């Protein structure tokens, strides 16, 4: 199985901060990586696919990068509605796997 | 507009078999490249991928749960059914179904999700 390790697992930040979450894969996955945002009691929402392509309707303050084994999700200026848990997911092989999540909370 | 919705029991007893149905609209599971997956999330924990079925009836399962899982599709009803045998309290989770594809632009991610259904395993 391809393991995904996210860091940090928890992040405390203020509105307006720039935050970056990293996702590392245990083996190369090309650019077959997606990022999701999940709020309490809600289904995950796709933010980024193909490692760096913004899903339609997602604000441009979100950006993704990387390839191979190391990927990042960056929020350029954190907004109140961005406080949530973020997951990466690889699509290079089976089983599909998710990272353990990064919870972004208000400082 | 693509929508998916999970349905099934909210409470099952240990050792029982869980049957969940994903009813979807806005796409066809007979279209080339299209798939529907199941993902679960225990309370307060991370997402866990369970299984996928594709338009051509190719099926993929989580290796750790493969012996307990069955995924089928009914294209005429726009439904995907997941069965999980020998349920245990550790299987208590919210179960989601989601749309995916292996062709086109949005490949190999889950771009549309159902609202999820909480299944509790308890005697």
Tab-separated table of C-alpha atoms in Angstrom:
chain	number	residue	atom	x	y	z
A	1	UNK	CA	0.000	0.000	0.000
A	2	UNK	CA	1.070	3.574	-0.638
A	3	UNK	CA	1.165	5.420	2.653
A	4	UNK	CA	0.534	9.143	2.860
A	5	UNK	CA	1.933	11.108	5.782
A	6	UNK	CA	0.666	14.601	6.391
A	7	UNK	CA	2.445	17.229	8.437
A	8	UNK	CA	1.628	18.838	10.661
A	9	UNK	CA	-1.310	16.883	12.097
A	10	UNK	CA	-2.524	20.008	13.842
A	11	UNK	CA	-2.009	23.636	12.957
A	12	UNK	CA	-3.048	26.723	14.894
A	13	UNK	CA	-3.162	29.886	12.808
A	14	UNK	CA	-4.737	33.315	12.594
A	15	UNK	CA	-6.967	34.837	9.958
A	16	UNK	CA	-4.740	36.222	7.226
A	17	UNK	CA	-1.884	33.793	7.844
A	18	UNK	CA	-0.242	31.836	5.060
A	19	UNK	CA	-0.320	28.137	5.869
A	20	UNK	CA	1.241	25.155	4.175
A	21	UNK	CA	0.417	21.484	4.698
A	22	UNK	CA	2.724	18.770	3.416
A	23	UNK	CA	1.793	15.293	2.212
A	24	UNK	CA	4.542	12.724	1.675
A	25	UNK	CA	3.969	9.473	-0.190
A	26	UNK	CA	5.840	6.284	0.627
A	27	UNK	CA	6.551	5.816	-3.080
A	28	UNK	CA	6.240	7.921	-6.191
A	29	UNK	CA	2.684	8.714	-7.260
A	30	UNK	CA	3.387	11.094	-10.167
A	31	UNK	CA	0.784	13.854	-9.826
A	32	UNK	CA	-2.128	11.602	-8.874
A	33	UNK	CA	-2.915	13.454	-5.681
A	34	UNK	CA	-5.986	15.239	-4.453
A	35	UNK	CA	-6.632	17.533	-1.495
A	36	UNK	CA	-9.921	17.674	0.384
A	37	UNK	CA	-11.399	19.978	2.990
A	38	UNK	CA	-13.759	18.578	5.586
A	39	UNK	CA	-15.830	20.506	8.083
A	40	UNK	CA	-17.490	18.867	11.094
A	41	UNK	CA	-20.487	16.768	10.174
A	42	UNK	CA	-19.954	17.296	6.441
A	43	UNK	CA	-18.631	15.219	3.588
A	44	UNK	CA	-15.150	16.004	2.288
A	45	UNK	CA	-14.953	18.578	-0.481
A	46	UNK	CA	-12.432	18.266	-3.294
A	47	UNK	CA	-10.137	21.299	-3.472
A	48	UNK	CA	-7.232	20.255	-5.682
A	49	UNK	CA	-6.691	17.413	-8.154
A	50	UNK	CA	-3.728	16.409	-10.257
A	51	UNK	CA	-1.595	17.778	-7.392
A	52	UNK	CA	-1.994	21.392	-8.499
A	53	UNK	CA	-5.265	21.966	-10.378
A	54	UNK	CA	-7.885	23.950	-8.537
A	55	UNK	CA	-11.329	22.394	-8.584
A	56	UNK	CA	-14.032	24.599	-10.045
A	57	UNK	CA	-15.453	27.049	-7.523
A	58	UNK	CA	-12.577	26.759	-5.057
A	59	UNK	CA	-11.077	30.130	-4.051
A	60	UNK	CA	-7.747	31.015	-5.601
A	61	UNK	CA	-6.124	31.413	-2.178
A	62	UNK	CA	-5.807	27.620	-2.241
A	63	UNK	CA	-2.944	26.176	-4.252
A	64	UNK	CA	-1.254	22.819	-4.572
A	65	UNK	CA	2.148	21.714	-5.715
A	66	UNK	CA	4.575	18.866	-5.926
A	67	UNK	CA	5.044	15.595	-7.719
A	68	UNK	CA	6.492	12.193	-7.032
A	69	UNK	CA	6.557	11.820	-3.265
A	70	UNK	CA	6.208	15.302	-1.810
A	71	UNK	CA	3.203	17.568	-2.130
A	72	UNK	CA	1.949	20.756	-0.555
A	73	UNK	CA	-1.349	22.506	-0.012
A	74	UNK	CA	-1.017	26.217	0.632
A	75	UNK	CA	-3.644	28.695	1.770
A	76	UNK	CA	-2.265	32.117	0.968
A	77	UNK	CA	-4.426	34.101	3.397
A	78	UNK	CA	-6.441	32.046	5.856
A	79	UNK	CA	-10.110	32.990	6.057
A	80	UNK	CA	-12.572	32.124	8.858
A	81	UNK	CA	-14.317	29.581	6.637
A	82	UNK	CA	-11.014	27.728	6.053
A	83	UNK	CA	-10.802	26.364	9.572
A	84	UNK	CA	-11.346	22.669	8.903
A	85	UNK	CA	-9.514	19.377	8.496
A	86	UNK	CA	-7.591	18.756	5.289
A	87	UNK	CA	-6.787	15.371	3.747
A	88	UNK	CA	-4.610	14.287	0.854
A	89	UNK	CA	-5.478	11.209	-1.230
A	90	UNK	CA	-3.429	9.313	-3.791
A	91	UNK	CA	-4.832	7.860	-6.996
A	92	UNK	CA	-1.709	6.216	-8.367
A	93	UNK	CA	-2.469	2.718	-7.140
A	94	UNK	CA	-4.754	0.482	-5.178
A	95	UNK	CA	-5.780	0.624	-2.477
A	96	UNK	CA	-6.582	4.305	-2.728
A	97	UNK	CA	-5.253	5.867	0.443
A	98	UNK	CA	-5.750	9.057	2.421
A	99	UNK	CA	-3.427	10.940	4.704
A	100	UNK	CA	-4.244	11.051	8.390
A	101	UNK	CA	-5.502	14.612	8.159
A	102	UNK	CA	-4.383	18.079	9.243
A	103	UNK	CA	-6.699	20.029	11.499
A	104	UNK	CA	-6.444	23.790	11.063
A	105	UNK	CA	-7.726	25.676	14.069
A	106	UNK	CA	-8.013	29.323	15.031
A	107	UNK	CA	-5.161	30.702	17.123
B	1	UNK	CA	-25.742	18.048	-11.566
B	2	UNK	CA	-24.211	15.014	-9.907
B	3	UNK	CA	-25.657	13.839	-6.606
B	4	UNK	CA	-25.140	10.722	-4.521
B	5	UNK	CA	-26.969	9.514	-1.450
B	6	UNK	CA	-26.239	6.640	0.887
B	7	UNK	CA	-28.966	4.590	2.516
B	8	UNK	CA	-29.057	1.653	4.876
B	9	UNK	CA	-29.416	0.737	8.521
B	10	UNK	CA	-28.166	3.082	11.202
B	11	UNK	CA	-27.678	0.289	13.726
B	12	UNK	CA	-26.385	-3.224	13.202
B	13	UNK	CA	-25.483	-5.909	15.689
B	14	UNK	CA	-22.032	-7.488	15.926
B	15	UNK	CA	-21.544	-10.388	13.461
B	16	UNK	CA	-24.384	-9.125	11.241
B	17	UNK	CA	-23.960	-8.143	7.601
B	18	UNK	CA	-24.248	-4.485	6.632
B	19	UNK	CA	-25.816	-3.581	3.298
B	20	UNK	CA	-25.505	0.001	2.084
B	21	UNK	CA	-26.930	1.437	-1.103
B	22	UNK	CA	-25.602	4.443	-2.979
B	23	UNK	CA	-28.221	5.976	-5.251
B	24	UNK	CA	-26.879	8.521	-7.668
B	25	UNK	CA	-27.993	10.862	-10.427
B	26	UNK	CA	-26.362	13.119	-12.970
B	27	UNK	CA	-24.051	10.486	-14.434
B	28	UNK	CA	-24.180	6.961	-15.750
B	29	UNK	CA	-22.155	4.070	-14.426
B	30	UNK	CA	-22.120	2.678	-17.948
B	31	UNK	CA	-20.057	5.622	-19.208
B	32	UNK	CA	-16.453	4.768	-19.951
B	33	UNK	CA	-14.076	5.583	-17.127
B	34	UNK	CA	-16.688	6.265	-14.459
B	35	UNK	CA	-16.542	4.676	-11.020
B	36	UNK	CA	-18.222	4.844	-7.622
B	37	UNK	CA	-16.271	4.310	-4.449
B	38	UNK	CA	-17.016	3.800	-0.780
B	39	UNK	CA	-15.079	5.561	1.949
B	40	UNK	CA	-15.694	5.436	5.680
B	41	UNK	CA	-14.734	7.575	8.641
B	42	UNK	CA	-14.904	6.398	12.263
B	43	UNK	CA	-15.931	9.160	14.672
B	44	UNK	CA	-13.056	11.597	15.123
B	45	UNK	CA	-10.763	9.644	12.816
B	46	UNK	CA	-9.409	9.808	9.296
B	47	UNK	CA	-10.958	8.753	6.018
B	48	UNK	CA	-10.509	5.122	4.954
B	49	UNK	CA	-11.081	3.924	1.399
B	50	UNK	CA	-13.062	0.679	1.184
B	51	UNK	CA	-13.915	-0.260	-2.397
B	52	UNK	CA	-14.491	0.940	-5.949
B	53	UNK	CA	-16.524	-0.333	-8.869
B	54	UNK	CA	-16.065	0.888	-12.425
B	55	UNK	CA	-18.255	1.153	-15.505
B	56	UNK	CA	-16.775	-2.087	-16.881
B	57	UNK	CA	-17.505	-3.957	-13.610
B	58	UNK	CA	-13.853	-3.870	-12.562
B	59	UNK	CA	-13.852	-3.981	-8.772
B	60	UNK	CA	-11.183	-2.959	-6.300
B	61	UNK	CA	-11.182	-3.547	-2.562
B	62	UNK	CA	-9.189	-2.578	0.467
B	63	UNK	CA	-6.839	-5.543	1.073
B	64	UNK	CA	-7.415	-5.390	4.818
B	65	UNK	CA	-11.187	-5.751	4.364
B	66	UNK	CA	-11.374	-7.620	1.076
B	67	UNK	CA	-12.679	-10.862	2.563
B	68	UNK	CA	-15.608	-9.000	4.118
B	69	UNK	CA	-16.579	-6.662	1.285
B	70	UNK	CA	-18.723	-7.072	-1.786
B	71	UNK	CA	-19.463	-4.233	-4.190
B	72	UNK	CA	-21.993	-4.456	-6.984
B	73	UNK	CA	-23.762	-2.109	-9.339
B	74	UNK	CA	-27.196	-1.876	-10.890
B	75	UNK	CA	-26.763	0.450	-13.807
B	76	UNK	CA	-30.465	0.523	-14.631
B	77	UNK	CA	-31.306	1.741	-11.130
B	78	UNK	CA	-28.283	4.048	-10.805
B	79	UNK	CA	-27.230	2.257	-7.656
B	80	UNK	CA	-24.102	0.773	-6.128
B	81	UNK	CA	-24.403	-1.631	-3.219
B	82	UNK	CA	-21.743	-2.368	-0.631
B	83	UNK	CA	-22.048	-5.303	1.719
B	84	UNK	CA	-19.764	-5.848	4.668
B	85	UNK	CA	-19.970	-9.089	6.603
B	86	UNK	CA	-19.213	-9.890	10.219
B	87	UNK	CA	-19.648	-6.358	11.510
B	88	UNK	CA	-17.788	-5.343	14.662
B	89	UNK	CA	-18.018	-2.274	16.903
B	90	UNK	CA	-14.787	-0.992	15.329
B	91	UNK	CA	-16.708	-0.708	12.056
B	92	UNK	CA	-18.811	2.071	13.562
B	93	UNK	CA	-18.335	4.945	11.140
B	94	UNK	CA	-19.896	7.338	8.698
B	95	UNK	CA	-19.959	5.628	5.317
B	96	UNK	CA	-19.706	7.749	2.174
B	97	UNK	CA	-20.067	6.931	-1.488
B	98	UNK	CA	-18.347	9.119	-4.052
B	99	UNK	CA	-17.948	9.574	-7.809
B	100	UNK	CA	-14.608	9.091	-9.505
B	101	UNK	CA	-13.218	8.551	-12.979
B	102	UNK	CA	-10.063	7.296	-14.627
B	103	UNK	CA	-10.420	9.248	-17.847
B	104	UNK	CA	-10.635	12.959	-18.509
B	105	UNK	CA	-9.347	15.722	-16.311
B	106	UNK	CA	-10.555	14.917	-12.811
B	107	UNK	CA	-8.891	11.555	-12.722
B	108	UNK	CA	-8.501	9.284	-9.747
B	109	UNK	CA	-9.975	11.627	-7.154
B	110	UNK	CA	-13.425	11.715	-5.593
B	111	UNK	CA	-15.083	14.824	-6.932
B	112	UNK	CA	-18.657	14.307	-5.743
B	113	UNK	CA	-19.625	12.814	-2.406
B	114	UNK	CA	-22.813	11.717	-0.753
B	115	UNK	CA	-23.782	13.220	2.586
B	116	UNK	CA	-22.721	10.063	4.408
B	117	UNK	CA	-24.621	7.718	6.669
B	118	UNK	CA	-23.606	6.900	10.227
B	119	UNK	CA	-23.628	3.202	10.989
B	120	UNK	CA	-23.312	2.126	14.610
B	121	UNK	CA	-22.372	-1.439	15.479
B	122	UNK	CA	-23.661	-2.383	18.882
B	123	UNK	CA	-25.565	-5.163	20.577
